[in-house]
CSV table of C-alpha atoms and ligand atoms in Angstrom, one decimal:
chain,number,residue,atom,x,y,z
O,101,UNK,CA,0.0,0.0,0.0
O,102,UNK,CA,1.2,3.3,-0.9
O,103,UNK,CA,-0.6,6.6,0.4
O,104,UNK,CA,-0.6,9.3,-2.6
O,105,UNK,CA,0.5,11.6,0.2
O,106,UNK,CA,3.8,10.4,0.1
O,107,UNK,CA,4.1,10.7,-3.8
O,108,UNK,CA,3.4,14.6,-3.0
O,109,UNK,CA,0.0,14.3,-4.6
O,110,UNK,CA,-3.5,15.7,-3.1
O,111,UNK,CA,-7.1,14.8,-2.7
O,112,UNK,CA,-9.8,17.0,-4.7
O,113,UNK,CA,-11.6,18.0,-1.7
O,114,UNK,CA,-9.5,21.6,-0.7
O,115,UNK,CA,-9.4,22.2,-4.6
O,116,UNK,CA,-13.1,21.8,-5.3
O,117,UNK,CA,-13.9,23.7,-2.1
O,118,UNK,CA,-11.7,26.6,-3.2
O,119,UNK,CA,-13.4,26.0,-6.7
O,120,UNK,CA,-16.5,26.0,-5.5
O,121,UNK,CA,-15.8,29.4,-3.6
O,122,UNK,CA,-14.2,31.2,-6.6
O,123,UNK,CA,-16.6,30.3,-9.3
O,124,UNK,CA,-14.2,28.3,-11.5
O,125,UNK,CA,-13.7,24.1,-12.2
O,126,UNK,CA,-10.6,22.2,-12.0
O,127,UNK,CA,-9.2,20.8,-15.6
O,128,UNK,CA,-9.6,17.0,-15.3
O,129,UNK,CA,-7.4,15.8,-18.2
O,130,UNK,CA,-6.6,12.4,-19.3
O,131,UNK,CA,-3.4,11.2,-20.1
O,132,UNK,CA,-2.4,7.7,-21.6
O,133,UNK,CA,1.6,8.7,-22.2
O,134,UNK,CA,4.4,11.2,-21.5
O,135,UNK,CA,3.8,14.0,-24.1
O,136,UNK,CA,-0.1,14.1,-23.2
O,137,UNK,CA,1.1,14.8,-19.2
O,138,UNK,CA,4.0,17.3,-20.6
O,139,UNK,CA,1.5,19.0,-21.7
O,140,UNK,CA,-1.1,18.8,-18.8
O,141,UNK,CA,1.7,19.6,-16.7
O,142,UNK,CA,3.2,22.3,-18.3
O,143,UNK,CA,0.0,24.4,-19.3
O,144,UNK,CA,-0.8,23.9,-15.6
O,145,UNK,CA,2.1,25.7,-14.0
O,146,UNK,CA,2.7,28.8,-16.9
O,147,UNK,CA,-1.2,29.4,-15.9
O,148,UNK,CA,-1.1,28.9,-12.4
O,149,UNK,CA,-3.6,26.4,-12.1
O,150,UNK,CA,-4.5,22.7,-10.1
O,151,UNK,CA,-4.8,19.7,-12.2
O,152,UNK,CA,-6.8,16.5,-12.2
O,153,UNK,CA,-5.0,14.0,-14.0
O,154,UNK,CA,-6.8,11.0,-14.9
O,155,UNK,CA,-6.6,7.4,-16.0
O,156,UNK,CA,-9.1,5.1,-17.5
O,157,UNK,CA,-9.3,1.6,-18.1
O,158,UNK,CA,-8.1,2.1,-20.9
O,159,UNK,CA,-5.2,4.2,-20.3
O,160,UNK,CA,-4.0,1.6,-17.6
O,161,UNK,CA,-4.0,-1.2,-20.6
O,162,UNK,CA,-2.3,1.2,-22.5
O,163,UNK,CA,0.1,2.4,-20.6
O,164,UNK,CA,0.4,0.1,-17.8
O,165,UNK,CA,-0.6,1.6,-14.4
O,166,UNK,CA,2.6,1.3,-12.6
O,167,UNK,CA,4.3,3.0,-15.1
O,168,UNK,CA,1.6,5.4,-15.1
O,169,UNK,CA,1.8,5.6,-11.1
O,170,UNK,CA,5.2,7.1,-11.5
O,171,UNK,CA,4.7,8.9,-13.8
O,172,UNK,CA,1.9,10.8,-11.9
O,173,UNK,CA,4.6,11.2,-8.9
O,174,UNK,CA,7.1,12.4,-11.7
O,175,UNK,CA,5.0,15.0,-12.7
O,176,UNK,CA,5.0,16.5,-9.5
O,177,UNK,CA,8.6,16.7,-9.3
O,178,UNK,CA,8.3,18.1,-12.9
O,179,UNK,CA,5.4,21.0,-11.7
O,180,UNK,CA,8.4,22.2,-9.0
O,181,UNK,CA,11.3,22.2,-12.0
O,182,UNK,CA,8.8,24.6,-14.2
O,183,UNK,CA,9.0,26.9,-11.2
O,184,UNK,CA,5.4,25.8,-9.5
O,185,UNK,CA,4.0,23.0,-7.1
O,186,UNK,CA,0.7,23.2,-8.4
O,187,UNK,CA,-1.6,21.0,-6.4
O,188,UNK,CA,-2.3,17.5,-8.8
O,189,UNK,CA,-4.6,15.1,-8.1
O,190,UNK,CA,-4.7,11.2,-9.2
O,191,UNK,CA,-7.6,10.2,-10.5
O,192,UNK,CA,-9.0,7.1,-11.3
O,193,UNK,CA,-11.9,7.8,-14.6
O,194,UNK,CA,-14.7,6.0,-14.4
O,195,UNK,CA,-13.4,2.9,-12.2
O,196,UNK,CA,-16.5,0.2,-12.7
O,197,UNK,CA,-15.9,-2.2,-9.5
O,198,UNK,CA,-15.0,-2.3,-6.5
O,199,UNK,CA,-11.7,-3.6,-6.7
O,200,UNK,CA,-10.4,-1.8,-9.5
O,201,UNK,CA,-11.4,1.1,-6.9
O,202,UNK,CA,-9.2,-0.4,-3.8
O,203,UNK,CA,-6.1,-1.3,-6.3
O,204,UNK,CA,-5.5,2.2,-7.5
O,205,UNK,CA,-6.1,3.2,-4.1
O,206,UNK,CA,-3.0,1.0,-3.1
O,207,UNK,CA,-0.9,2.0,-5.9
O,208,UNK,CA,-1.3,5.6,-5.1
O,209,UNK,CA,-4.6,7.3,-6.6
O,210,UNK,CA,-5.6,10.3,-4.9
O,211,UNK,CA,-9.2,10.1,-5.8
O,212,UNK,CA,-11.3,7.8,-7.6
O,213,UNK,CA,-14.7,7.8,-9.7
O,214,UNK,CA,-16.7,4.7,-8.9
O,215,UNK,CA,-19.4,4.8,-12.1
O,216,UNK,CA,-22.6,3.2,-11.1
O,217,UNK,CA,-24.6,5.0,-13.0
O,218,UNK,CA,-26.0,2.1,-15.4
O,219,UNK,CA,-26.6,0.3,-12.4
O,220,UNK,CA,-30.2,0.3,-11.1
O,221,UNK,CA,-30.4,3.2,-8.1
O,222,UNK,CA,-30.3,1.4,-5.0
O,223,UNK,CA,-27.2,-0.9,-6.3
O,224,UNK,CA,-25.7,2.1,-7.3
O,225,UNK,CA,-25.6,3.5,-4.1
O,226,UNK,CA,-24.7,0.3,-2.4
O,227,UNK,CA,-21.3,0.2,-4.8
O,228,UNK,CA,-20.6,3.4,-4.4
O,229,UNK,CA,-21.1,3.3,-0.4
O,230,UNK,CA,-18.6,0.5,-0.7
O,231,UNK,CA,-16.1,2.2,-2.4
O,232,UNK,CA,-16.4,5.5,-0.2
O,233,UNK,CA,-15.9,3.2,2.7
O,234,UNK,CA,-13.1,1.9,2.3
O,235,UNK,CA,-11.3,5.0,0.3
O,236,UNK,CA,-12.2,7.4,3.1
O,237,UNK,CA,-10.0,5.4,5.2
O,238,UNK,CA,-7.1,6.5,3.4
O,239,UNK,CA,-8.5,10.2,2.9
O,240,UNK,CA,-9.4,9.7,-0.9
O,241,UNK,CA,-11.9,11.5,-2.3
O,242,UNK,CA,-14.7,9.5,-4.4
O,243,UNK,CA,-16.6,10.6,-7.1
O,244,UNK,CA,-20.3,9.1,-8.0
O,245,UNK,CA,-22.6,9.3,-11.2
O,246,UNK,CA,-26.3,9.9,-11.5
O,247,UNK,CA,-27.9,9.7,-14.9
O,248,UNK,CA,-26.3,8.3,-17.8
O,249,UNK,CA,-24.8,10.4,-20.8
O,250,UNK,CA,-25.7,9.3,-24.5
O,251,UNK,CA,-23.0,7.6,-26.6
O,252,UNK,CA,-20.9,4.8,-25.2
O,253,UNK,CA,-19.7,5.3,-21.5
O,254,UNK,CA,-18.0,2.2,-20.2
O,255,UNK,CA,-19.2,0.1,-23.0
O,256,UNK,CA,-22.9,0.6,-21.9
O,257,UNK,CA,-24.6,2.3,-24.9
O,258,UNK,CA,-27.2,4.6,-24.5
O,259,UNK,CA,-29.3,6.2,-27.7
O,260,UNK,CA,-30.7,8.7,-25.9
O,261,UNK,CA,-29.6,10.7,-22.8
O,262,UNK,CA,-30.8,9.6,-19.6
O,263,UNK,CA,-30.6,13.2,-17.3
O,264,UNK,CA,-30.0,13.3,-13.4
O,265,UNK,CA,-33.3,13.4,-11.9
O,266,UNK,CA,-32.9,16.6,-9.5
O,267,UNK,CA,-34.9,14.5,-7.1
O,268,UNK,CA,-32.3,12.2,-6.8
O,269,UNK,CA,-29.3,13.4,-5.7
O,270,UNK,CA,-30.1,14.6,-2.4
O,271,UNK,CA,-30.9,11.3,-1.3
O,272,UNK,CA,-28.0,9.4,-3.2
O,273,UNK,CA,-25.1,12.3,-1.8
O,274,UNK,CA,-26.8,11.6,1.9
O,275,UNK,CA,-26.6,7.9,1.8
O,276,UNK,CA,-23.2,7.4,0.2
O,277,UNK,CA,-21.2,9.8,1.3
O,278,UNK,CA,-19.2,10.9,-1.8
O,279,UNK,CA,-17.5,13.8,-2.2
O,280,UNK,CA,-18.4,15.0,-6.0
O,281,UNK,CA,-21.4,14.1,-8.1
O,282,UNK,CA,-21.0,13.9,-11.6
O,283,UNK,CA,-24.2,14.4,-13.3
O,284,UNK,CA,-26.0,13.6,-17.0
O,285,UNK,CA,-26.9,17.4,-18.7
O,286,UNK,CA,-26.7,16.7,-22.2
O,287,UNK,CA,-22.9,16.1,-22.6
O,288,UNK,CA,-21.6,13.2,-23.8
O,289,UNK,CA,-18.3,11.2,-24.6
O,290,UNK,CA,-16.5,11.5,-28.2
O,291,UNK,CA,-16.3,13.9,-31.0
O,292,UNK,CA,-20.3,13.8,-31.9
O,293,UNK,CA,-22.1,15.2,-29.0
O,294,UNK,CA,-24.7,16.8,-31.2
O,295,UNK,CA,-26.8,15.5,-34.5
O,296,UNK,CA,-26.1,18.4,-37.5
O,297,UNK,CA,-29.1,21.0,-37.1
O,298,UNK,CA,-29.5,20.0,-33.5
O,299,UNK,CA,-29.3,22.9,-30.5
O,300,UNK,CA,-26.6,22.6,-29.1
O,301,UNK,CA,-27.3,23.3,-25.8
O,302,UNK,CA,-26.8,21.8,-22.6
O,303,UNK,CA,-29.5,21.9,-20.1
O,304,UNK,CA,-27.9,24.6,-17.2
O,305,UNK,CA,-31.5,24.6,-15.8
O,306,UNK,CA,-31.2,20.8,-14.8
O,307,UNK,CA,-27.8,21.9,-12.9
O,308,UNK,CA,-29.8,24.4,-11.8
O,309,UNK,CA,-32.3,22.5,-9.8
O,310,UNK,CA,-29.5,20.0,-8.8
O,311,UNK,CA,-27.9,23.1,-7.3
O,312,UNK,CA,-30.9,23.8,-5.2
O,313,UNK,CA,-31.5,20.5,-4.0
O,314,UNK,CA,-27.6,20.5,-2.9
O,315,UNK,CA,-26.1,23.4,-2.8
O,316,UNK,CA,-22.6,23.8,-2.3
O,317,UNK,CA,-21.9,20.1,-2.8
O,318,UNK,CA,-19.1,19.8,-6.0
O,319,UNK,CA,-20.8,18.4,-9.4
O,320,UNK,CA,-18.5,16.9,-12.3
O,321,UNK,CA,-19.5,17.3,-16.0
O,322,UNK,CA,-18.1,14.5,-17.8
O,323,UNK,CA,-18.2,14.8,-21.8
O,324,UNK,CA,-17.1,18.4,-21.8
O,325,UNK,CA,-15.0,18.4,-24.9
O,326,UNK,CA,-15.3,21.3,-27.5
O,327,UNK,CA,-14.3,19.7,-30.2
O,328,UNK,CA,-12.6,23.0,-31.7
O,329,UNK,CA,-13.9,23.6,-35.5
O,330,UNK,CA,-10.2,25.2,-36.3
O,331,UNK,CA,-8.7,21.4,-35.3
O,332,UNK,CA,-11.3,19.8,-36.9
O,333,UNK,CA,-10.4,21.6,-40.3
O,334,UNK,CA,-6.8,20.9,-39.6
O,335,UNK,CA,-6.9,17.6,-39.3
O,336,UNK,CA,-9.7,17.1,-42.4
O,337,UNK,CA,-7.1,19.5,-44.6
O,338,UNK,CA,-4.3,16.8,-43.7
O,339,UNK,CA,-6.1,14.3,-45.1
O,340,UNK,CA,-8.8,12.7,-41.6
O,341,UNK,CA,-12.0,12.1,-42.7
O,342,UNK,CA,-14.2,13.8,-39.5
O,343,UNK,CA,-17.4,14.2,-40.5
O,344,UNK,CA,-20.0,16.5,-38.4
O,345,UNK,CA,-18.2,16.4,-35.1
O,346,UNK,CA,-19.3,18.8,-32.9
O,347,UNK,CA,-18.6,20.0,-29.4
O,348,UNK,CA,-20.2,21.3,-26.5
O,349,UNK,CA,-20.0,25.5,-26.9
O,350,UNK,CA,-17.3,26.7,-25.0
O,351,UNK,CA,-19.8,29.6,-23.2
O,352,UNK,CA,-22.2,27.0,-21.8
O,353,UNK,CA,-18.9,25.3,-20.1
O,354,UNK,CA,-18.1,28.8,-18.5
O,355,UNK,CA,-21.7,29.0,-16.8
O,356,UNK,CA,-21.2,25.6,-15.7
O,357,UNK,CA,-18.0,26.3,-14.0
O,358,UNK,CA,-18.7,29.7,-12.6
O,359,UNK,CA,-22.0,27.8,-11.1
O,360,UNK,CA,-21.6,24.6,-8.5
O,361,UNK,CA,-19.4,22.7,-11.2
O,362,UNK,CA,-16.2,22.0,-9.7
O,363,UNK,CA,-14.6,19.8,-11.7
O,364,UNK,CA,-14.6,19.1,-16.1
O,365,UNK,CA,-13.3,16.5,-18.1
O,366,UNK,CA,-11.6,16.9,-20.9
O,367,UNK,CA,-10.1,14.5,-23.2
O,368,UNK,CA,-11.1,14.3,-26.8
O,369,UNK,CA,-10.1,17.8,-27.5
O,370,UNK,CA,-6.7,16.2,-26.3
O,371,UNK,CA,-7.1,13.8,-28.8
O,372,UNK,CA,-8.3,15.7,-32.2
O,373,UNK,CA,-5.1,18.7,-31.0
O,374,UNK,CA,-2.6,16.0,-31.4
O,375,UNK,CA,-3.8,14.7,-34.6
O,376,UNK,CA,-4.4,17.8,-35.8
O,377,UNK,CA,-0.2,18.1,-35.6
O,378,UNK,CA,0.9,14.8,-35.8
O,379,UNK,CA,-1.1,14.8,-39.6
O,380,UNK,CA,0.2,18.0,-40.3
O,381,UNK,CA,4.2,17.4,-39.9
O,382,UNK,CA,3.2,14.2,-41.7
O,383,UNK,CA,2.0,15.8,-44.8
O,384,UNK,CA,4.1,18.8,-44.8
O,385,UNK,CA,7.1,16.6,-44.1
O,386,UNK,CA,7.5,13.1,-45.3
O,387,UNK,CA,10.9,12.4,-45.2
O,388,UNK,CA,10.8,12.6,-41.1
O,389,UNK,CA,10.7,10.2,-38.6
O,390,UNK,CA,12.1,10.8,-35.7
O,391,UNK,CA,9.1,10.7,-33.4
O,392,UNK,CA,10.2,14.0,-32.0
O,393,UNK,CA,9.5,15.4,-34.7
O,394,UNK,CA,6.3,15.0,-34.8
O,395,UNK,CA,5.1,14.0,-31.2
O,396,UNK,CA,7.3,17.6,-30.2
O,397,UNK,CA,4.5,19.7,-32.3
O,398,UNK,CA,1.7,18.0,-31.0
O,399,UNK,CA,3.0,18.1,-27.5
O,400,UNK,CA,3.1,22.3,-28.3
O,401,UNK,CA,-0.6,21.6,-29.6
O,402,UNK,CA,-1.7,20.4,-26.6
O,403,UNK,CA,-0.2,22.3,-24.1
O,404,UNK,CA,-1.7,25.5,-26.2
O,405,UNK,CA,-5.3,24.1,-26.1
O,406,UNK,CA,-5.2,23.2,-22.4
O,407,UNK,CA,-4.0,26.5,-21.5
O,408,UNK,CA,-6.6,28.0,-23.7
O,409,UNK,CA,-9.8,26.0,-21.5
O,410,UNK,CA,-8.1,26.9,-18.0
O,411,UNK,CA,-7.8,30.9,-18.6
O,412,UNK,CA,-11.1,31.1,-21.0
O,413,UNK,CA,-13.6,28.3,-20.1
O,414,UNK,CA,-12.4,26.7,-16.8
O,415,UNK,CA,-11.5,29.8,-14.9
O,416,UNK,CA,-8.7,27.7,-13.3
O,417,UNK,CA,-6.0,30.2,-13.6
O,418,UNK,CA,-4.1,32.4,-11.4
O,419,UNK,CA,-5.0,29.9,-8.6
O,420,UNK,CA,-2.1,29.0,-7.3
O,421,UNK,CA,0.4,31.0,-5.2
O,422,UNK,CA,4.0,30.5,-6.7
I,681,G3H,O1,-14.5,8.9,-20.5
I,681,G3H,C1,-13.7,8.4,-21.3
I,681,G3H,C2,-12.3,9.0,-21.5
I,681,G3H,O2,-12.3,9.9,-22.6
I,681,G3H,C3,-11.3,8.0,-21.5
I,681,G3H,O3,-11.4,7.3,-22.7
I,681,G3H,O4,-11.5,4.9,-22.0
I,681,G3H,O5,-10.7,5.5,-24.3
I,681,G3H,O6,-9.2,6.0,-22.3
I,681,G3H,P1,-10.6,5.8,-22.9
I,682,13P,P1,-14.7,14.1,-23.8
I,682,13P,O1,-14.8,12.9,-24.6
I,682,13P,O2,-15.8,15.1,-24.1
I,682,13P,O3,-13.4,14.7,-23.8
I,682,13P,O4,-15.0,13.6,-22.2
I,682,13P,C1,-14.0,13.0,-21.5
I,682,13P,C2,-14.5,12.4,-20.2
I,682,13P,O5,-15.6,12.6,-19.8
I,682,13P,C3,-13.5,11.6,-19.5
I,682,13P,O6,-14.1,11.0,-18.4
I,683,ZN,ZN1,-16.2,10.5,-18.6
């Protein structure tokens, strides 16, 4: 067993409090290998703002999670090279069990997201009772889901979304004790969060309510990518084939964060700003290949779009004293 605190890492429950005071949301941004947490990492401390990092299933089968462990620690040894300790939470995305809960709590996670949400209500809250249980033990804050978004979440599809019932979430924060409530608005996973023609709006007046029935309490907005047209034409104009991708406007995210949202994943936007340069040095230059070549760009990419979401949708920045 290893407690995050001796990695130098934090929990999210000072950050989303101070969030929650200041009307802004914490980045939560996924990383899978080195140049994606360069990039978290270094947008992070030139804007003076805390970071969630996280790590899916997937990213663990990717990148192995021990490997990944260190290189959460290293990244807070990198944060005090660039000149700032920003505050930089482990976080486990969308854990599914129990047990994949209580292992990344031993190797180190900070915080974890136990998502119950295609569960039916009452064994939702019995999982994610569990899960608090035991992570509160080892002062690691625990996420929960209410709702489910449309598209594919944990490989549960859903056509249509199903939104958090306001009614709900009083009595699920009560009896499981978690410490952030993500919630089902109208975002969703991917690159194709809206149908062409469709509003693209996310119902604020849902969070709204929410808000009323729990006010103060941290909410998470999964799904919150923009899906930038500019990188969208980029990577078409190198020769991807995206067709009718489209985001979630970059204002609603604001009024979500300046509201009880605390805490907003990002991670396709990641994805698309990579490609975006990876296909460009590719096309522009195809005698390369050195990887640095063209995993340096995107790194640059990356690093430009995550600064962009903390200072102009997240409100993130300027948070930390260094
Ligand atoms: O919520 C999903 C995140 O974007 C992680 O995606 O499971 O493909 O790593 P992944
Ligand atoms: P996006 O696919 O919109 O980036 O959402 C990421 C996410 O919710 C990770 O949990
Ligand atoms: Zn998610």
């Amino acid at each position: 067993m290893i407690s995050y605190k001796e990695l130098g890492l934090v929990n999210s429950r000072e950050l989303f409090a101070e969030a929650m005071k200041g009307g802004y949301a914490i980045p939560a941004y996924n990383f899978n290998n080195m140049e994606q947490l360069q990039a978290i990492i270094s947008a992070c401390v030139e804007t003076k703002s805390p970071v969630i990092l996280q790590v899916s299933s997937g990213a663990r089968k990717y990148a192995n999670q021990t490997l990944l462990r260190y290189m959460a620690q290293g990244a807070v040894a990198y944060a005090k090279e660039l000149g700032c300790a920003i505050p930089i939470v482990l976080h486990l995305d969308h854990g599914d069990s129990f047990e994949l809960c209580k292992n990344c709590i031993e190797y180190g996670f900070s915080s974890v997201m136990i998502d119950g949400s295609h569960l039916p209500y009452e064994e939702n809250i019995a999982l994610t009772r569990r899960v608090v249980e035991y992570a509160h033990q080892y002062d690691v804050t625990v996420e929960g889901e209410l709702g489910v978004l449309a598209g594919v979440e944990d490989d549960v599809k859903a056509d249509e979304h199903i939104y958090t019932q306001p009614d709900q979430v009083e009595d699920f924060v009560s009896r499981t004790g978690v410490d952030s409530l993500a919630i089902s608005i109208g975002t969703s996973h991917g690159a194709y969060k809206f149908k062409p023609g469709q509003k693209t709006e996310i119902r604020l007046d849902i969070l709204a309510e929410i808000e009323k029935r729990i006010p103060g309490f941290p909410i998470v907005l999964h799904g919150s990518s923009s899906v930038p047209q500019d990188i969208v034409a980029q990577i078409n104009k190198y020769g991807g084939k995206l067709k009718d991708s489209i985001g979630i406007p970059e204002d609603q995210l604001r009024k979500a964060a300046r509201s009880a949202v605390c805490k907003i994943n990002i991670d396709s936007d990641g994805r698309l700003a990579m490609t975006a340069a990876v296909r460009k040095v590719f096309v522009e230059h195809p005698e390369e290949f050195d990887p640095r070549k063209y995993l340096g760009p995107a790194r640059e990419m990356l690093k430009e779009l995550y600064k962009h979401k903390i200072v102009n949708v997240l409100g993130s920045d300027n948070k930390v004293p260094c």
